[in-house]
Structure formats: structure tokens, C-alpha cells
Amino acid sequence: MYDPTRLTALVAVAETGSITRAAAHLGYTAPALSQQLAKLEREAGAALLVRHHRGARLTAAGELLAGRARRVLDELDRARHELAQLAGLSGGRLRVGTFTTAGVHLLPPVLSAFRRAHPDVELAVAEYEPPGGIAAVAAGEVDLALTHAYEPAVADPPPAGVTVEPLLVEELVLATAVGHRLAEGTGRLPVAELAGRPLISSAPAHPPRRGVESALAAAGAAPAVVCESPGYALVCALVSAGLGVAVVPEMVASLSATPLAVRRLEPPDFRRTISVVHRGDRATAAAATLLALLRSGFGRAAAS
């Protein structure tokens, strides 16, 4: 059985003539979409695309599968629309909270899938720096929110009636400038090796990161630059410029706009958990539907 997400990717490439344009249309990065297409080719047992300097074109097998896929996807869209009407999703509003990394790299494809299935539901997205999204759900400002928590740290329990459900766990890694001596090894770097190294200290007053900052300080990592920004773009830029090293989520390092070298740490106890905050059984039909998409969508993100 073919995954509808991969069939959608194939149809998008057929219609745009380019993996890059198809990825932008669907809200994916080009490498993530390429991985989905490679999996589809393995499922089909045939080459579906021919890549060239101006884009990509479908092979005969790709054209055949894309034609069938269009009909299958059309039927699925009709089914979703009819089910939405039965579930009360033919109108109304869905309010979603998110933080920057998830809002830029993970949430758009999920919201795109929701919009295709439920075009009559009005979407509203607001940014909350964790743990602000938890309070926003508890106060009824949003229907659900994406948040994160770091380890080592002590997380506060959520308010009554609010559920914090983990979706994705990623390691924190050491980010350095390209060619930095600490990036030369292939194995994990003991955290003790950071002792005396200039560190880009990332928002030390930020509640989710205090535990990580304290653990790095205990290992002897001396702050060289204190970056009072909850976003990581500035941290990565400072690291890339050679002003110090930083411990950041793996996703942040891999998607950095500035060149970085990355190395895993030992022990691997430094982690970030991305979670969805919702009201459990009291969630609206729209929120429950998006929650199901988030569970499956973030599973694909973790796999890729």
C-alpha cells in the first residue's frame, strides 16, 4: 500500500517539474521531499523520476503511478470533506500555538494537510516561546500548541485539564565553526572536553534551558558570549563566525543557514523533547483532527 503523503509528493513534482518547487508548494524542505520520493521508488520497485539540471521529469513508470495517484488522492479528499461535515469541521476556527523551530520546519506540512482536508476551517497561528504555549492552551487563547522541554531540567507539571504529549525527542549536539579542532573526531565528545572552551551561552535566563546551562557550567564550559535570544539563528551565526561553540538541538544544527560542524556529546543525556499541548477529551473536533495529523507527521519527521 502506497503512503498518500508520498503519492502527493510525486504528483507535486509532476505538476511543477521540480523537486525544489514541489517541496516549497507542500511546505517541506527539498531533502525531506527527496527522501519521501526515494521511499516511494523502493515501494514501487521502479525509477519514477529522472533528475536534470533544470528540475526533474517523470519516467514512464512515474507517469503511470502519478495518474493513478491523482484519482486516489481526489477520492481521499472527497472522503475527508464528507467526514469533516459529519464531524462538524465544515466551518469554525482552529487556533494553533507554536515556537519558532517547529513553526518554520515542522508545522507547515501538517497545517497544509489539514487545510487540504478541511478548507472551510479558518486557521490562526500564534507564536509562543516555551513554556508560554502551555499557559495559552490553559487560558483558552489557542486550541493546541507546540512546546518544548530540555534535559537536564526540571519541568513544571501542566495545569489541570491540560495534557502535554511528547511527539519528538532529539539530542543536543555540539556546534562549532567548520574546521574547529573539537569537530575533528568521529566518536562522541565527552562533555568534560568543553572545560575552558569559549561557549556561546544561549539565553541562560530562559526557563527551559537553565538546566542545560547549569550542566555545561558544571562541566567547566566558560561563557564567552551570552546570547540573550530564545531563537537559535543568532547563536548559529556567532558559532559559524568562530566566536565560540554552542550546544544546540540537532534539528537546529542541521538546518542552520550558516555553515557549522556538528559532533554528538557523551553522555547523550542532553535532549530536547517537542510536545503538543491540548485539552484531552475536551478538545474540539478540529483540534482533535490536527492532533492526529501531528502524531503521524512528527513521526515522519523523526524518521527522516
CSV table of C-alpha atoms in Angstrom, one decimal:
chain,number,residue,atom,x,y,z
A,1,MET,CA,0.0,0.0,0.0
A,2,TYR,CA,1.4,3.4,-1.0
A,3,ASP,CA,1.6,6.2,1.5
A,4,PRO,CA,-0.7,9.1,0.4
A,5,THR,CA,2.0,11.6,1.5
A,6,ARG,CA,4.5,10.1,-1.0
A,7,LEU,CA,1.9,10.0,-3.7
A,8,THR,CA,1.2,13.7,-3.1
A,9,ALA,CA,4.9,14.4,-3.4
A,10,LEU,CA,5.1,12.6,-6.8
A,11,VAL,CA,2.0,14.4,-8.1
A,12,ALA,CA,3.5,17.8,-7.0
A,13,VAL,CA,6.8,17.0,-8.9
A,14,ALA,CA,4.8,16.1,-12.0
A,15,GLU,CA,2.9,19.4,-11.8
A,16,THR,CA,5.8,21.6,-11.0
A,17,GLY,CA,8.6,19.9,-12.9
A,18,SER,CA,11.0,20.4,-9.9
A,19,ILE,CA,11.6,18.8,-6.5
A,20,THR,CA,12.5,22.2,-5.1
A,21,ARG,CA,9.3,23.8,-6.3
A,22,ALA,CA,7.3,20.8,-5.2
A,23,ALA,CA,8.8,21.0,-1.8
A,24,ALA,CA,8.1,24.7,-1.4
A,25,HIS,CA,4.5,24.1,-2.5
A,26,LEU,CA,4.0,21.3,0.0
A,27,GLY,CA,5.8,23.0,2.9
A,28,TYR,CA,8.8,20.6,3.0
A,29,THR,CA,12.5,21.0,2.6
A,30,ALA,CA,13.8,19.6,-0.7
A,31,PRO,CA,15.9,16.9,1.1
A,32,ALA,CA,12.9,15.7,3.1
A,33,LEU,CA,10.8,15.5,-0.1
A,34,SER,CA,13.6,13.7,-1.9
A,35,GLN,CA,13.6,11.1,0.9
A,36,GLN,CA,9.9,10.6,0.5
A,37,LEU,CA,10.3,10.1,-3.2
A,38,ALA,CA,13.1,7.6,-2.7
A,39,LYS,CA,10.9,5.6,-0.4
A,40,LEU,CA,8.1,5.6,-3.0
A,41,GLU,CA,10.5,4.4,-5.6
A,42,ARG,CA,11.5,1.5,-3.4
A,43,GLU,CA,7.9,0.7,-2.8
A,44,ALA,CA,7.1,0.8,-6.5
A,45,GLY,CA,10.3,-1.2,-7.4
A,46,ALA,CA,11.0,1.2,-10.3
A,47,ALA,CA,12.6,4.5,-11.0
A,48,LEU,CA,9.9,7.2,-11.0
A,49,LEU,CA,12.0,10.3,-11.7
A,50,VAL,CA,14.9,11.5,-13.8
A,51,ARG,CA,16.7,14.4,-12.3
A,52,HIS,CA,18.4,17.0,-14.5
A,53,HIS,CA,19.9,20.4,-14.1
A,54,ARG,CA,16.6,22.2,-14.7
A,55,GLY,CA,14.5,20.1,-12.5
A,56,ALA,CA,13.0,16.6,-12.7
A,57,ARG,CA,10.8,14.7,-15.1
A,58,LEU,CA,8.7,11.5,-14.5
A,59,THR,CA,9.7,8.2,-16.1
A,60,ALA,CA,7.0,6.1,-17.8
A,61,ALA,CA,6.5,4.3,-14.5
A,62,GLY,CA,6.3,7.7,-12.7
A,63,GLU,CA,3.7,9.0,-15.2
A,64,LEU,CA,1.6,5.8,-14.7
A,65,LEU,CA,1.7,6.0,-10.9
A,66,ALA,CA,1.1,9.8,-10.9
A,67,GLY,CA,-2.0,9.4,-13.0
A,68,ARG,CA,-3.4,6.7,-10.7
A,69,ALA,CA,-2.3,8.7,-7.6
A,70,ARG,CA,-4.3,11.8,-8.7
A,71,ARG,CA,-7.5,9.7,-8.8
A,72,VAL,CA,-6.7,8.1,-5.4
A,73,LEU,CA,-5.9,11.5,-3.8
A,74,ASP,CA,-9.1,13.1,-5.3
A,75,GLU,CA,-11.2,10.3,-3.7
A,76,LEU,CA,-9.4,10.7,-0.4
A,77,ASP,CA,-10.1,14.5,-0.5
A,78,ARG,CA,-13.8,13.8,-1.1
A,79,ALA,CA,-13.8,11.4,1.8
A,80,ARG,CA,-12.1,13.8,4.1
A,81,HIS,CA,-14.5,16.6,3.2
A,82,GLU,CA,-17.6,14.3,3.8
A,83,LEU,CA,-16.1,13.1,7.1
A,84,ALA,CA,-15.4,16.7,8.1
A,85,GLN,CA,-19.0,17.6,7.5
A,86,LEU,CA,-20.1,14.7,9.7
A,87,ALA,CA,-17.6,15.7,12.4
A,88,GLY,CA,-18.6,19.3,12.3
A,89,LEU,CA,-15.4,20.5,10.5
A,90,SER,CA,-17.2,22.3,7.7
A,91,GLY,CA,-16.6,25.7,9.4
A,92,GLY,CA,-15.3,27.2,12.5
A,93,ARG,CA,-11.8,28.3,13.6
A,94,LEU,CA,-8.7,26.4,14.8
A,95,ARG,CA,-6.1,28.4,16.8
A,96,VAL,CA,-2.6,26.9,17.0
A,97,GLY,CA,0.4,28.0,19.0
A,98,THR,CA,3.9,27.2,18.1
A,99,PHE,CA,7.6,28.1,18.8
A,100,THR,CA,10.0,29.2,16.1
A,101,THR,CA,11.8,26.0,15.1
A,102,ALA,CA,8.6,23.9,14.9
A,103,GLY,CA,6.7,26.7,13.3
A,104,VAL,CA,9.3,27.0,10.5
A,105,HIS,CA,10.4,23.5,9.9
A,106,LEU,CA,7.7,21.0,11.2
A,107,LEU,CA,4.3,22.6,11.4
A,108,PRO,CA,3.7,23.9,7.8
A,109,PRO,CA,3.3,20.4,6.1
A,110,VAL,CA,0.9,19.4,8.9
A,111,LEU,CA,-1.2,22.5,8.5
A,112,SER,CA,-1.1,22.1,4.7
A,113,ALA,CA,-2.6,18.6,5.0
A,114,PHE,CA,-5.2,19.9,7.4
A,115,ARG,CA,-6.2,22.7,5.0
A,116,ARG,CA,-6.5,20.4,2.1
A,117,ALA,CA,-8.8,18.1,4.1
A,118,HIS,CA,-10.8,20.9,5.8
A,119,PRO,CA,-10.7,24.1,3.6
A,120,ASP,CA,-13.6,25.7,5.4
A,121,VAL,CA,-11.9,25.8,8.8
A,122,GLU,CA,-10.2,29.2,9.5
A,123,LEU,CA,-6.7,28.7,10.7
A,124,ALA,CA,-4.9,31.1,13.1
A,125,VAL,CA,-1.3,30.6,14.2
A,126,ALA,CA,0.4,32.5,17.1
A,127,GLU,CA,4.0,32.2,18.3
A,128,TYR,CA,4.7,31.4,22.0
A,129,GLU,CA,8.2,31.0,23.4
A,130,PRO,CA,8.0,27.8,25.6
A,131,PRO,CA,6.6,27.3,28.1
A,132,GLY,CA,4.2,30.1,27.1
A,133,GLY,CA,2.2,27.7,24.8
A,134,ILE,CA,1.1,25.7,27.8
A,135,ALA,CA,-0.4,28.7,29.5
A,136,ALA,CA,-2.1,29.8,26.3
A,137,VAL,CA,-3.9,26.4,26.0
A,138,ALA,CA,-4.9,26.5,29.7
A,139,ALA,CA,-6.2,30.1,29.2
A,140,GLY,CA,-8.2,29.1,26.1
A,141,GLU,CA,-6.1,31.5,23.9
A,142,VAL,CA,-5.3,28.6,21.5
A,143,ASP,CA,-6.8,25.2,20.9
A,144,LEU,CA,-3.5,23.4,21.0
A,145,ALA,CA,0.2,24.4,20.9
A,146,LEU,CA,3.6,23.0,20.2
A,147,THR,CA,6.2,23.4,23.0
A,148,HIS,CA,9.5,22.0,24.1
A,149,ALA,CA,11.4,21.0,27.2
A,150,TYR,CA,15.1,20.4,27.7
A,151,GLU,CA,17.1,17.8,29.6
A,152,PRO,CA,18.7,18.1,32.0
A,153,ALA,CA,16.0,20.3,33.5
A,154,VAL,CA,13.0,20.0,35.9
A,155,ALA,CA,9.7,20.6,34.1
A,156,ASP,CA,6.8,22.1,36.0
A,157,PRO,CA,3.6,20.0,35.9
A,158,PRO,CA,1.0,21.2,33.4
A,159,PRO,CA,-2.2,23.0,34.7
A,160,ALA,CA,-5.3,20.9,35.4
A,161,GLY,CA,-7.1,19.8,32.3
A,162,VAL,CA,-4.1,20.3,30.1
A,163,THR,CA,-2.1,17.4,28.5
A,164,VAL,CA,1.5,17.7,27.3
A,165,GLU,CA,2.1,14.9,24.9
A,166,PRO,CA,5.6,14.2,23.6
A,167,LEU,CA,5.9,14.0,19.8
A,168,LEU,CA,9.6,14.0,19.0
A,169,VAL,CA,12.9,13.7,21.0
A,170,GLU,CA,16.2,15.0,19.7
A,171,GLU,CA,19.7,15.1,21.1
A,172,LEU,CA,21.5,18.3,21.8
A,173,VAL,CA,24.8,18.4,19.9
A,174,LEU,CA,27.9,20.5,19.9
A,175,ALA,CA,28.0,23.0,17.1
A,176,THR,CA,31.4,24.5,16.1
A,177,ALA,CA,32.8,26.5,13.2
A,178,VAL,CA,33.9,24.4,10.2
A,179,GLY,CA,37.4,23.2,10.8
A,180,HIS,CA,37.3,23.6,14.6
A,181,ARG,CA,39.5,21.1,16.5
A,182,LEU,CA,36.6,19.8,18.6
A,183,ALA,CA,34.9,18.7,15.4
A,184,GLU,CA,37.7,16.5,14.1
A,185,GLY,CA,36.8,13.3,15.9
A,186,THR,CA,34.2,10.8,14.7
A,187,GLY,CA,33.0,9.5,18.1
A,188,ARG,CA,31.1,11.2,20.8
A,189,LEU,CA,32.9,14.1,22.5
A,190,PRO,CA,32.9,13.9,26.4
A,191,VAL,CA,31.3,16.9,27.8
A,192,ALA,CA,34.3,17.4,30.0
A,193,GLU,CA,36.3,18.3,26.9
A,194,LEU,CA,34.3,21.6,26.8
A,195,ALA,CA,36.0,22.8,30.0
A,196,GLY,CA,37.7,26.1,29.3
A,197,ARG,CA,36.3,26.3,25.8
A,198,PRO,CA,34.6,29.6,24.8
A,199,LEU,CA,30.9,28.9,24.8
A,200,ILE,CA,28.1,30.8,23.2
A,201,SER,CA,25.7,30.7,26.2
A,202,SER,CA,22.2,30.5,24.8
A,203,ALA,CA,19.6,32.5,26.7
A,204,PRO,CA,20.8,31.4,30.2
A,205,ALA,CA,17.8,33.1,31.8
A,206,HIS,CA,15.3,31.2,29.6
A,207,PRO,CA,13.4,28.7,31.8
A,208,PRO,CA,13.6,25.6,29.5
A,209,ARG,CA,17.4,26.0,29.1
A,210,ARG,CA,18.5,26.7,32.6
A,211,GLY,CA,19.2,23.0,33.4
A,212,VAL,CA,21.4,22.7,30.2
A,213,GLU,CA,23.3,25.9,31.0
A,214,SER,CA,23.9,24.7,34.6
A,215,ALA,CA,25.1,21.3,33.4
A,216,LEU,CA,27.5,22.9,31.0
A,217,ALA,CA,28.8,25.3,33.7
A,218,ALA,CA,29.4,22.3,36.0
A,219,ALA,CA,31.4,20.7,33.2
A,220,GLY,CA,33.6,23.8,33.1
A,221,ALA,CA,32.3,25.3,29.8
A,222,ALA,CA,33.0,29.0,30.3
A,223,PRO,CA,30.6,31.5,28.6
A,224,ALA,CA,32.4,33.6,26.0
A,225,VAL,CA,29.3,35.3,24.6
A,226,VAL,CA,25.9,35.4,26.3
A,227,CYS,CA,23.3,35.4,23.6
A,228,GLU,CA,20.0,36.7,25.2
A,229,SER,CA,17.8,35.4,22.3
A,230,PRO,CA,15.3,32.5,22.5
A,231,GLY,CA,15.9,31.9,18.8
A,232,TYR,CA,18.9,29.9,17.6
A,233,ALA,CA,19.7,31.7,14.3
A,234,LEU,CA,21.9,34.3,16.0
A,235,VAL,CA,23.6,31.6,18.1
A,236,CYS,CA,24.5,29.6,15.0
A,237,ALA,CA,25.8,32.7,13.2
A,238,LEU,CA,28.1,33.5,16.2
A,239,VAL,CA,29.4,29.9,16.3
A,240,SER,CA,29.9,29.9,12.5
A,241,ALA,CA,31.9,33.1,12.8
A,242,GLY,CA,34.3,31.4,15.3
A,243,LEU,CA,33.3,33.3,18.4
A,244,GLY,CA,32.7,30.1,20.4
A,245,VAL,CA,31.0,26.7,20.4
A,246,ALA,CA,27.4,26.0,21.4
A,247,VAL,CA,25.2,23.1,22.5
A,248,VAL,CA,22.0,23.2,20.3
A,249,PRO,CA,19.2,20.8,19.2
A,250,GLU,CA,20.3,18.5,16.4
A,251,MET,CA,17.5,19.8,14.1
A,252,VAL,CA,18.7,23.4,14.6
A,253,ALA,CA,22.3,22.5,13.7
A,254,SER,CA,21.2,20.5,10.6
A,255,LEU,CA,19.0,23.3,9.3
A,256,SER,CA,21.3,26.2,10.1
A,257,ALA,CA,21.6,29.0,7.5
A,258,THR,CA,25.3,29.4,8.3
A,259,PRO,CA,27.9,26.6,7.9
A,260,LEU,CA,28.6,24.6,11.0
A,261,ALA,CA,30.4,21.4,12.1
A,262,VAL,CA,28.4,19.1,14.4
A,263,ARG,CA,29.5,16.5,16.9
A,264,ARG,CA,27.5,14.3,19.3
A,265,LEU,CA,28.2,14.5,23.1
A,266,GLU,CA,28.9,11.9,25.7
A,267,PRO,CA,26.9,11.2,27.8
A,268,PRO,CA,23.9,11.6,25.5
A,269,ASP,CA,21.7,13.0,28.3
A,270,PHE,CA,21.3,16.4,26.7
A,271,ARG,CA,18.0,16.3,24.9
A,272,ARG,CA,15.0,18.4,23.7
A,273,THR,CA,11.5,17.0,23.7
A,274,ILE,CA,9.0,18.6,21.3
A,275,SER,CA,5.4,18.1,22.6
A,276,VAL,CA,1.9,19.1,21.7
A,277,VAL,CA,-0.3,20.7,24.4
A,278,HIS,CA,-4.0,20.0,24.2
A,279,ARG,CA,-7.1,19.7,26.3
A,280,GLY,CA,-7.5,15.9,26.0
A,281,ASP,CA,-11.1,14.8,25.8
A,282,ARG,CA,-12.3,18.4,25.8
A,283,ALA,CA,-10.5,19.2,22.5
A,284,THR,CA,-12.7,20.5,19.7
A,285,ALA,CA,-13.2,18.3,16.6
A,286,ALA,CA,-10.8,20.5,14.6
A,287,ALA,CA,-8.1,20.3,17.4
A,288,ALA,CA,-8.5,16.5,17.6
A,289,THR,CA,-8.1,16.2,13.9
A,290,LEU,CA,-5.0,18.3,13.8
A,291,LEU,CA,-3.6,16.4,16.8
A,292,ALA,CA,-3.9,13.1,14.8
A,293,LEU,CA,-2.1,14.7,11.9
A,294,LEU,CA,0.7,16.0,14.2
A,295,ARG,CA,1.2,12.5,15.7
A,296,SER,CA,1.7,11.0,12.2
A,297,GLY,CA,3.5,14.0,10.8
A,298,PHE,CA,6.1,14.3,13.5
A,299,GLY,CA,6.6,10.5,13.3
A,300,ARG,CA,7.7,11.0,9.7
A,301,ALA,CA,9.9,13.9,10.7
A,302,ALA,CA,11.7,11.8,13.3
A,303,ALA,CA,12.2,9.0,10.7
A,304,SER,CA,13.7,11.4,8.2
